[in-house]
Every structure is written in C-alpha cells, then in structure tokens.
GROMACS .gro file of C-alpha atoms in nm:
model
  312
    1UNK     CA    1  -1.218  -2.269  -0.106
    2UNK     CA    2  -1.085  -2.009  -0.361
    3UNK     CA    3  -0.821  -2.123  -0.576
    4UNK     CA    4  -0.444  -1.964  -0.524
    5UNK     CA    5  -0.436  -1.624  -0.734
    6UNK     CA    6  -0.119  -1.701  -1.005
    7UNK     CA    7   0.119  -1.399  -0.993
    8UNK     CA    8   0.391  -1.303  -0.731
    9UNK     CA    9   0.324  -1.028  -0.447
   10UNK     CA   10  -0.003  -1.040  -0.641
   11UNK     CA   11  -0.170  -0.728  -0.813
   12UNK     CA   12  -0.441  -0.573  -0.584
   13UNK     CA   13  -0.619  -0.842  -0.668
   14UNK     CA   14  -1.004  -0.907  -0.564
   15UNK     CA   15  -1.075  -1.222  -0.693
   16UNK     CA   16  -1.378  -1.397  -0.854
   17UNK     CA   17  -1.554  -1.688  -0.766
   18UNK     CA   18  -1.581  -1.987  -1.025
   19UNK     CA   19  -1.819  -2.223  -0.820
   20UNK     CA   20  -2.163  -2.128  -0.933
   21UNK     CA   21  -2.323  -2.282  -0.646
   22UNK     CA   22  -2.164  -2.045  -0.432
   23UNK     CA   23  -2.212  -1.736  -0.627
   24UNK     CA   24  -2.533  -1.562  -0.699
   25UNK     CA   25  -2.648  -1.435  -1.033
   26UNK     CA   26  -2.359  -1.196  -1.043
   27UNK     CA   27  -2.141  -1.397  -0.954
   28UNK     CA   28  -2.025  -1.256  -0.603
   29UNK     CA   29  -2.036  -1.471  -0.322
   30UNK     CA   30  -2.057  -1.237   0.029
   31UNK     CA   31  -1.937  -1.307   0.348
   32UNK     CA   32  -1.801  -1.008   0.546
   33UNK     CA   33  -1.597  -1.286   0.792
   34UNK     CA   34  -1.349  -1.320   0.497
   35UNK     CA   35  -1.251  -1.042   0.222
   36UNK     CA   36  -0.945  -1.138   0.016
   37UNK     CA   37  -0.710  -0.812  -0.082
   38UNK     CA   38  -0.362  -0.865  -0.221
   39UNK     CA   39  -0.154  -0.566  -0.296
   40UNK     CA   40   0.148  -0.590  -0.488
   41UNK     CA   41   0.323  -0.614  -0.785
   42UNK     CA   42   0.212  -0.830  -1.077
   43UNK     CA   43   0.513  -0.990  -1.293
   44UNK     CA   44   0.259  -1.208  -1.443
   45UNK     CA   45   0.160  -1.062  -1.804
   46UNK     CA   46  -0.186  -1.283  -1.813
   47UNK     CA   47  -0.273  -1.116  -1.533
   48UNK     CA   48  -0.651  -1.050  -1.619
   49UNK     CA   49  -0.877  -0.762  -1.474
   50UNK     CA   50  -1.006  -0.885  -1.119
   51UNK     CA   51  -1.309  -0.871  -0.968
   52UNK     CA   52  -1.442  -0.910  -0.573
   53UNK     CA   53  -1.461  -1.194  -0.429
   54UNK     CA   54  -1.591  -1.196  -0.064
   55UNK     CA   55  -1.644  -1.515   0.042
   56UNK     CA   56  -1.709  -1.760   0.284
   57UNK     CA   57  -2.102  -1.824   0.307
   58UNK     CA   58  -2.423  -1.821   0.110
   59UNK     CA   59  -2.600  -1.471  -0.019
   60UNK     CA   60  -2.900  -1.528   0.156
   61UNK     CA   61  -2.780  -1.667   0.500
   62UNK     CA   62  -2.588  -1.405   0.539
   63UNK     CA   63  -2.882  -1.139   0.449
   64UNK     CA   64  -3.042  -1.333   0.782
   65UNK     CA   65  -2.780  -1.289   0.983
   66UNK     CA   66  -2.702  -0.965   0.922
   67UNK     CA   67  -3.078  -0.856   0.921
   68UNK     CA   68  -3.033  -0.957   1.308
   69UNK     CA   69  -2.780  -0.713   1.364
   70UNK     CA   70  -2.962  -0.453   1.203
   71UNK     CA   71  -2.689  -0.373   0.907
   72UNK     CA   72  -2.894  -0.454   0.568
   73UNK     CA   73  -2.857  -0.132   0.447
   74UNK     CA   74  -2.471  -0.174   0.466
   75UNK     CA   75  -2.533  -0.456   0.338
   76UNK     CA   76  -2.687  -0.374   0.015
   77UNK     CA   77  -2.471  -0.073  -0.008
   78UNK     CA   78  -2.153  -0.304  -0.034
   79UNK     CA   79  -2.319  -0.527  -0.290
   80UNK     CA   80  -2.406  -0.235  -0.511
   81UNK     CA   81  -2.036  -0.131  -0.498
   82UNK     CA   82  -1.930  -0.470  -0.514
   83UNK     CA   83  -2.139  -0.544  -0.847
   84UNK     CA   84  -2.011  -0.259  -0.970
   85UNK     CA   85  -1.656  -0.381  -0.971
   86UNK     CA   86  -1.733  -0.607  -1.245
   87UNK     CA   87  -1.677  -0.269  -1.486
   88UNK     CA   88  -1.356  -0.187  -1.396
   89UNK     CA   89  -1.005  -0.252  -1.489
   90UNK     CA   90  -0.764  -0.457  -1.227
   91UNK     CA   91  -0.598  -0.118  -1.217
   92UNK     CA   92  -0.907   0.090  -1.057
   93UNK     CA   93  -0.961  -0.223  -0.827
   94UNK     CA   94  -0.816  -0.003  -0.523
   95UNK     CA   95  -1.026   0.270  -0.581
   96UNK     CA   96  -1.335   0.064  -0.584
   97UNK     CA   97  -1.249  -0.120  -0.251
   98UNK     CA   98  -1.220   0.216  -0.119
   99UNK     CA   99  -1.522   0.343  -0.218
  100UNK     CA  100  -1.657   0.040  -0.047
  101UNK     CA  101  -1.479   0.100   0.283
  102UNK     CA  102  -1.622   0.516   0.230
  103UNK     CA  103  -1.955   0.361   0.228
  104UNK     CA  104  -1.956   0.125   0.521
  105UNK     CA  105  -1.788   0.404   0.748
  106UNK     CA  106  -2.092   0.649   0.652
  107UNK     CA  107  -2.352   0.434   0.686
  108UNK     CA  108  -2.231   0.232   0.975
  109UNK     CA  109  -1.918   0.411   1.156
  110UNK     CA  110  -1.715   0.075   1.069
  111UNK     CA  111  -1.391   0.065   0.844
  112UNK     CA  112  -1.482  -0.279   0.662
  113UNK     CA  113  -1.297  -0.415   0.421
  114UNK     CA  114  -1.031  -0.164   0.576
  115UNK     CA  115  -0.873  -0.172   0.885
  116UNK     CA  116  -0.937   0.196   0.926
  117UNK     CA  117  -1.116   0.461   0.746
  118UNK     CA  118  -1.017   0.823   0.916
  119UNK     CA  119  -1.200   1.151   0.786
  120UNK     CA  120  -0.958   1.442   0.732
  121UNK     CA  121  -1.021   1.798   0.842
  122UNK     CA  122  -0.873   1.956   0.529
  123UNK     CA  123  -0.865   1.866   0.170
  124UNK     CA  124  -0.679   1.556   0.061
  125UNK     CA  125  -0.646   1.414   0.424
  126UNK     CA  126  -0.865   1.159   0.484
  127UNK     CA  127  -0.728   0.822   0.432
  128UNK     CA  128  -0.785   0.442   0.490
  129UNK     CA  129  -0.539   0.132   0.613
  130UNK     CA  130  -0.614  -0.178   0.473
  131UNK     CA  131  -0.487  -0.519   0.419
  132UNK     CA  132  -0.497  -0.931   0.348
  133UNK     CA  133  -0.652  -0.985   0.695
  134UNK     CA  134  -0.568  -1.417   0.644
  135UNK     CA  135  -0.241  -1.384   0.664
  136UNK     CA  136  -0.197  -1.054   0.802
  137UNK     CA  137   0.057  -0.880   0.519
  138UNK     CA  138   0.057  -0.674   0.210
  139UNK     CA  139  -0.084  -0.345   0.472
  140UNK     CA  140  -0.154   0.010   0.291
  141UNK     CA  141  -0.185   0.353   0.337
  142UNK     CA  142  -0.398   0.534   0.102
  143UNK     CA  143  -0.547   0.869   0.092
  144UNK     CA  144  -0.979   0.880   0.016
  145UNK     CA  145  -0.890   1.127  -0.298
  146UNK     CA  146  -0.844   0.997  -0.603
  147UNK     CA  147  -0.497   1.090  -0.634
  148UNK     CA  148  -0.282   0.854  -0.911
  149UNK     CA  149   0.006   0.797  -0.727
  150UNK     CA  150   0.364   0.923  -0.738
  151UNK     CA  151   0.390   1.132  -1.001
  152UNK     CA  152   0.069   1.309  -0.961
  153UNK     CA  153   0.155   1.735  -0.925
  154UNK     CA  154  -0.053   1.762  -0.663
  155UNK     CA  155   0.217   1.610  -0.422
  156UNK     CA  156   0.442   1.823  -0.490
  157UNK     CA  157   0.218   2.155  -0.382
  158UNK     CA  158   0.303   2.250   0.011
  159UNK     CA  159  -0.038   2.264   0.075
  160UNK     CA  160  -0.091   1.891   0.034
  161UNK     CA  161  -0.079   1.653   0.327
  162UNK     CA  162   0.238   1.489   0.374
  163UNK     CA  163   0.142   1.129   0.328
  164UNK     CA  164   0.457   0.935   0.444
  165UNK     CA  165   0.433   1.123   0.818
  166UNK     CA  166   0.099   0.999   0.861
  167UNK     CA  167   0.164   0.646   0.697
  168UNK     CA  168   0.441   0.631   0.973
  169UNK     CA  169   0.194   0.715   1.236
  170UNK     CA  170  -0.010   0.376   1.121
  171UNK     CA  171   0.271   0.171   1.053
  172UNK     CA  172   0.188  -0.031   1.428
  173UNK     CA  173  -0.118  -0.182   1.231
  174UNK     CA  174   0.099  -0.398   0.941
  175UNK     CA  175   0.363  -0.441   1.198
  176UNK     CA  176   0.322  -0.716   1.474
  177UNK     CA  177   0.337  -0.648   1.830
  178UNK     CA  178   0.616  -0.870   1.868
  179UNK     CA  179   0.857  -0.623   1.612
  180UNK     CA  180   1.030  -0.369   1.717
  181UNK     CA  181   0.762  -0.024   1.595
  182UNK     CA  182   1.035   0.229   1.511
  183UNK     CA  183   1.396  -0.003   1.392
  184UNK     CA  184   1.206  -0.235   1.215
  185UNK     CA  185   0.934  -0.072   0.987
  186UNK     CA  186   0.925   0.010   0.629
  187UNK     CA  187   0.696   0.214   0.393
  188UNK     CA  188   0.780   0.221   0.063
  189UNK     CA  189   0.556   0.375  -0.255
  190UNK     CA  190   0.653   0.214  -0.614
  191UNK     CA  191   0.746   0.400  -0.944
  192UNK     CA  192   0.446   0.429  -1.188
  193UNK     CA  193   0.642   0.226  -1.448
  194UNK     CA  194   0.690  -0.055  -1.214
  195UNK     CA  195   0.309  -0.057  -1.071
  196UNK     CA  196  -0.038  -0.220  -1.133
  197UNK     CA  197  -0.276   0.039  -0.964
  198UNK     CA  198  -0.360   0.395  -1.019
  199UNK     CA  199  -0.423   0.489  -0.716
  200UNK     CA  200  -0.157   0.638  -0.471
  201UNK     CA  201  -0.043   0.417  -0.177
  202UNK     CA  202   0.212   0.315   0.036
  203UNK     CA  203   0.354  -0.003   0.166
  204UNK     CA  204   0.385  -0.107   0.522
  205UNK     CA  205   0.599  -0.352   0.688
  206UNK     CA  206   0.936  -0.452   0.813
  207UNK     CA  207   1.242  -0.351   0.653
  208UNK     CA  208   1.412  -0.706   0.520
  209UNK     CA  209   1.712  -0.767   0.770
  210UNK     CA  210   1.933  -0.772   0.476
  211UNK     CA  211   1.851  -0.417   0.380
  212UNK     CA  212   1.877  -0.331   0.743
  213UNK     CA  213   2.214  -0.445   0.785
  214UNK     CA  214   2.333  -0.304   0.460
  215UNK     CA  215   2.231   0.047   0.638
  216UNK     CA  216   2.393   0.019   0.943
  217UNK     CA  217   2.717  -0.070   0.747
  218UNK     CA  218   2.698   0.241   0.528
  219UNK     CA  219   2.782   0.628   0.636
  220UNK     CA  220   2.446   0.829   0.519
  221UNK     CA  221   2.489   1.160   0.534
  222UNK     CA  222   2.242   1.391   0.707
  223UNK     CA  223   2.242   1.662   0.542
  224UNK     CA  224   2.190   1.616   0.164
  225UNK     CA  225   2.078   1.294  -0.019
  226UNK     CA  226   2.433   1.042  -0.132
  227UNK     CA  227   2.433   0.777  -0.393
  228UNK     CA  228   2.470   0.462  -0.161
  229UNK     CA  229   2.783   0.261  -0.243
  230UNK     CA  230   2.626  -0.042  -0.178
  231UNK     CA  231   2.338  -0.207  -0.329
  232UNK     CA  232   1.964  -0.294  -0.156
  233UNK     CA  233   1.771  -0.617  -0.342
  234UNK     CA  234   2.021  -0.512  -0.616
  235UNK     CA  235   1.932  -0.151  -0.707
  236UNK     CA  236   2.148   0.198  -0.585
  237UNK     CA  237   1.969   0.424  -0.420
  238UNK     CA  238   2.020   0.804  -0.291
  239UNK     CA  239   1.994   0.813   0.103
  240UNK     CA  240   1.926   1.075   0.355
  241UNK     CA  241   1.923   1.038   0.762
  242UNK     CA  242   1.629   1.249   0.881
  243UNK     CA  243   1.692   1.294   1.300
  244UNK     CA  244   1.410   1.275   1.503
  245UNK     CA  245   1.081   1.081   1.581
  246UNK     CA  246   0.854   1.122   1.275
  247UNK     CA  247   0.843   1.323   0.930
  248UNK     CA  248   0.644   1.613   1.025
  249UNK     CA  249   0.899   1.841   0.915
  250UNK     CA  250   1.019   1.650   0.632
  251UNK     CA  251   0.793   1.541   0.316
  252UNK     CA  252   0.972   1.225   0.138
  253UNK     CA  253   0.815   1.299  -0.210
  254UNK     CA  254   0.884   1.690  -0.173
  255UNK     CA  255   1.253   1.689  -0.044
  256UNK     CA  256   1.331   1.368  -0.313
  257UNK     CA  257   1.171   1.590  -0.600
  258UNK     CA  258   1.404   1.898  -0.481
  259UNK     CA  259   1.733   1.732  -0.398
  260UNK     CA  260   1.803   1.424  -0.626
  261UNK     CA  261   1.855   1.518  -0.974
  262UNK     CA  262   1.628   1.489  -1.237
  263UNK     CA  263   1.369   1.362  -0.990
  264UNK     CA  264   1.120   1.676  -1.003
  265UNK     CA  265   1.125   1.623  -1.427
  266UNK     CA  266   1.059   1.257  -1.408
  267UNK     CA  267   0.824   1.164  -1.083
  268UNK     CA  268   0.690   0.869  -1.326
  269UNK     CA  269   1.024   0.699  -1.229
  270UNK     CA  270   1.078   0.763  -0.900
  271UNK     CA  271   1.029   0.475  -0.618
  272UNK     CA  272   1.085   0.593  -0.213
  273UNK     CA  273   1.150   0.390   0.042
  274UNK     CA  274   1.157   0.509   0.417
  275UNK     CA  275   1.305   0.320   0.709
  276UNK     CA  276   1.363   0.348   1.049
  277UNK     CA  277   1.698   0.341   1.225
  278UNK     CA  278   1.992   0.486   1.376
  279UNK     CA  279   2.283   0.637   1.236
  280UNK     CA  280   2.603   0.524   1.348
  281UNK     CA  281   2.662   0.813   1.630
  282UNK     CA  282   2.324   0.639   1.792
  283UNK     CA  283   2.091   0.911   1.707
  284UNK     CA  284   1.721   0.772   1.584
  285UNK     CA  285   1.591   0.874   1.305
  286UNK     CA  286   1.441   0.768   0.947
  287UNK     CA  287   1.595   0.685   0.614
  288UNK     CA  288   1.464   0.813   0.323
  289UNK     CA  289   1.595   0.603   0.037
  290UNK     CA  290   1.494   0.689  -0.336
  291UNK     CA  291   1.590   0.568  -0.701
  292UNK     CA  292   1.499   0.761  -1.010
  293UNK     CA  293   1.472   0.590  -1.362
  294UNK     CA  294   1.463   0.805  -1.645
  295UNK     CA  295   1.371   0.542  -1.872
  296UNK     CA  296   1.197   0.148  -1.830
  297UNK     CA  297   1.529  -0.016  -1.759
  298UNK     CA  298   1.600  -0.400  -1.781
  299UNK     CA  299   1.576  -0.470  -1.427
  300UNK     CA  300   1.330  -0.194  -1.286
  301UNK     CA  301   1.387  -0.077  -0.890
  302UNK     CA  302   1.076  -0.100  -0.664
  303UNK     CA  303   1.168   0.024  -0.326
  304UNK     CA  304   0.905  -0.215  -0.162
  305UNK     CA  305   1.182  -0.481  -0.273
  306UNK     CA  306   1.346  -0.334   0.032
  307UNK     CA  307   0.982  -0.409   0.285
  308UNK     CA  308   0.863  -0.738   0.415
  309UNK     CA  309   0.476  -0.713   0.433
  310UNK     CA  310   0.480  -1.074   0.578
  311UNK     CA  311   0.736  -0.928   0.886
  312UNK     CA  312   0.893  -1.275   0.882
   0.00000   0.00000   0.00000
C-alpha cells in the first residue's frame, strides 16, 4: 500500500516506494495493473523531486507473466525509462512519463501509462491523454514535443497546432459518461508562475457548478474579450463567447495573446480557461476565460481553480 502523497491537487507526482521488500535494487516496484500519476498544483514547499512508482506486484512475477504474453521487450523498455527517472527533477517528471508512454506505443501499439498516445501528421501534433486511472481525475492533454508550456513562442506562430481544439476533441475521456460532454467540460492550462511542470498541458474536467452559474448570470460579449464583473474561485477574468461546436477557427492562446492587453509581453503570467456553454440568446458555444499577471501577486489565479478533475 503506498502511503498518501502530502500536498494538495498534488504535483505530477510519480511516487517512490519505501518498502524494500517490494522494491528491487533500484528501488522501483512494477506492476503495469496500477501506475499512480497526479497532476496538479503543489502548495506544499517540501515538496521533494519524485520518482516512479508503479506498483502493485513483485519484479520478477511480473517478468513471468508478462513473458506469457509475449511483451518483455516493453517490458524492459519501461524499466530503462523508469530507472532513468531517478535523475530528474519533479519538474521534468511529465516529460519522462511521456517518453515512457512514446516507447510502449512504438514497441507495442499500446498507450500505457497514457490513456492515448496519437502520432501527428505534421510537426508539433502528436500528443498523449493521460491520467490517475484509481480514481479516475486529474486527465491531461499534452503534446509529444517538448514544448515548456504557456509562454513558450512557439504557440504563438500560426503554423503551430492549435492545442485547446484538439484537447476539446478528447475532453469525453476525463469526463464521465454520465456528464453532460459539451455544458459541462473544462480545460484549463496554468500560468508558469503558478505551475510545477515544464512541460505544456492542459486540464480536463468539469467546469465547478459554481463557476458555471456565475457564467450564465453574466452578459459575455462575443465579439471582443470583457473584464468579467464578477469573480470565479476569487480571481477576474477577461471573457469571450466563441459560437459554434469546437475551436477550429479560434486558437485560445493566439486570440488571448492578441486581444487582452499586455498578454502577448507577458505569456509567463497568463492562465486560460475554456468552458462550454450557452450564451443567454441559447446559442452553444465555448468560453474562453483568461487572467494575466504581470507580476507574482499575493493570491496567484490558476484557471484550473475554475475545473473539477474529480467531475463530482
């Protein structure tokens, strides 16, 4: 049993084995039934760098049983990747489980640890889903490329792939079947001030009722972004209604870096939230919410405040 990891909406945490009867001489304990990812902010300053932690069964019985379905080599691959880990930082941690997910989709057409691995047909679009499969929450979106996150220039070039639309297009798989797909989802991508990986991704879930009904009771304009009179988890935020179905022809990051000032000369600080809905004349369509913080205020905004990965 692995002890509870100590820091709220936890860090992308993989975490490390203490039990040395479990673990072998590296101290990674493998069982592919049970892979622990948390994703997340840390507010916990002792947070320490993590390691993996895959657990559930002994080294070598699982060696046998996976022998029998003819997947050592993924096997070993994953361990090598896995051992590896021990090197890094808490803050490359997503990048490693990536690289993990890269190899078992090459070697055996699988996604694990992700829910889905998709290869791209043009650079910078290929891209993974993952999440905490025990209790089903804390789901990303994240490109393959090592991209930083928010602020990196790259997003802002036309050419790149326009990560929110296709986030949307996943969003069924951290939302459960018995939520409504469209109303009721959420993606949201934090500020790199307010962030404990350095890797870009973005949240999926279910947009807190609160937050919901705190939309429906304001007049969002359509046509340029509007400071929000009231608050969401106790931040302002611009808003724009974008009609229609998806965000093919709108790119969150692009149109927030154009349109809100000062965004486009401070990415660092800028946190976007999108949100499904309907504006008040019944038309469907998505919110694009964004704050901008020039500096590391007191109380920092995080628009995945505004997301419940849990979907409670």
């Amino acid at each position: 049993m692995r002890s509870q990891s100590p820091y709220e909406e936890a860090s992308y945490n993989i975490t490390r084995l203490s039990t040395a009867e479990e673990t072998t001489e590296t101290g990674i304990r493998i069982d592919v039934t049970n892979l622990r990812l948390d994703i997340g902010r840390s507010h916990d300053k002792s947070f320490r760098r993590p390691a993996l932690w895959i657990g559930g069964g002994h080294f070598t019985n699982l060696l046998g049983n996976l022998m029998t379905f003819r997947l050592l080599p993924l096997t070993i691959a994953l361990t090598l990747v896995a051992a590896g880990s021990m090197s890094f930082s808490s803050r490359a941690a997503l990048g490693i489980v990536l690289k993990t997910c890269e190899v078992s989709y090459e070697l055996s057409g699988g996604a694990f640890p992700c829910l889905k691995v998709v290869e791209g047909k043009v650079p910078l679009s290929s891209y993974a889903v993952l999440r905490e499969p025990t209790a089903g929450e804390r789901t990303i979106f994240t490109p393959l490329s090592a991209l930083s996150a928010i602020e990196d220039p790259r997003l802002l070039d036309p050419a790149t792939p326009n990560y929110f639309a296709m986030a949307w297009q996943e969003r069924s798989l951290g939302i459960p079947a018995t939520r409504q797909a469209w109303d009721d989802a959420a993606l949201a991508i934090n500020a790199a001030i307010f962030r404990t990986q350095d890797h870009l991704h973005i949240h999926i879930g279910c947009v807190k009722p609160r937050v919901k009904n705190a939309l429906a009771r304001s007049t969002i304009s359509a046509v340029r972004f509007e400071r929000l009179k009231l608050k969401l988890e106790g931040q302002l935020y611009w808003a724009l209604f974008v009609p229609g179905d998806g965000l093919a022809s709108v790119n969150p990051v692009q149109v927030v870096a154009s349109e809100i000032p000062g965004a486009a000369r401070n990415m660092k600080g800028v946190t976007i939230g999108v949100i499904g809905g309907e504006h008040p004349d019944g038309t469907r369509g998505i919110y694009i919410l964004a704050n901008v913080m020039t500096s590391l205020p007191r109380h920092p905004a995080a628009a995945e405040d505004l997301v419940d990965p849990k979907c409670s």
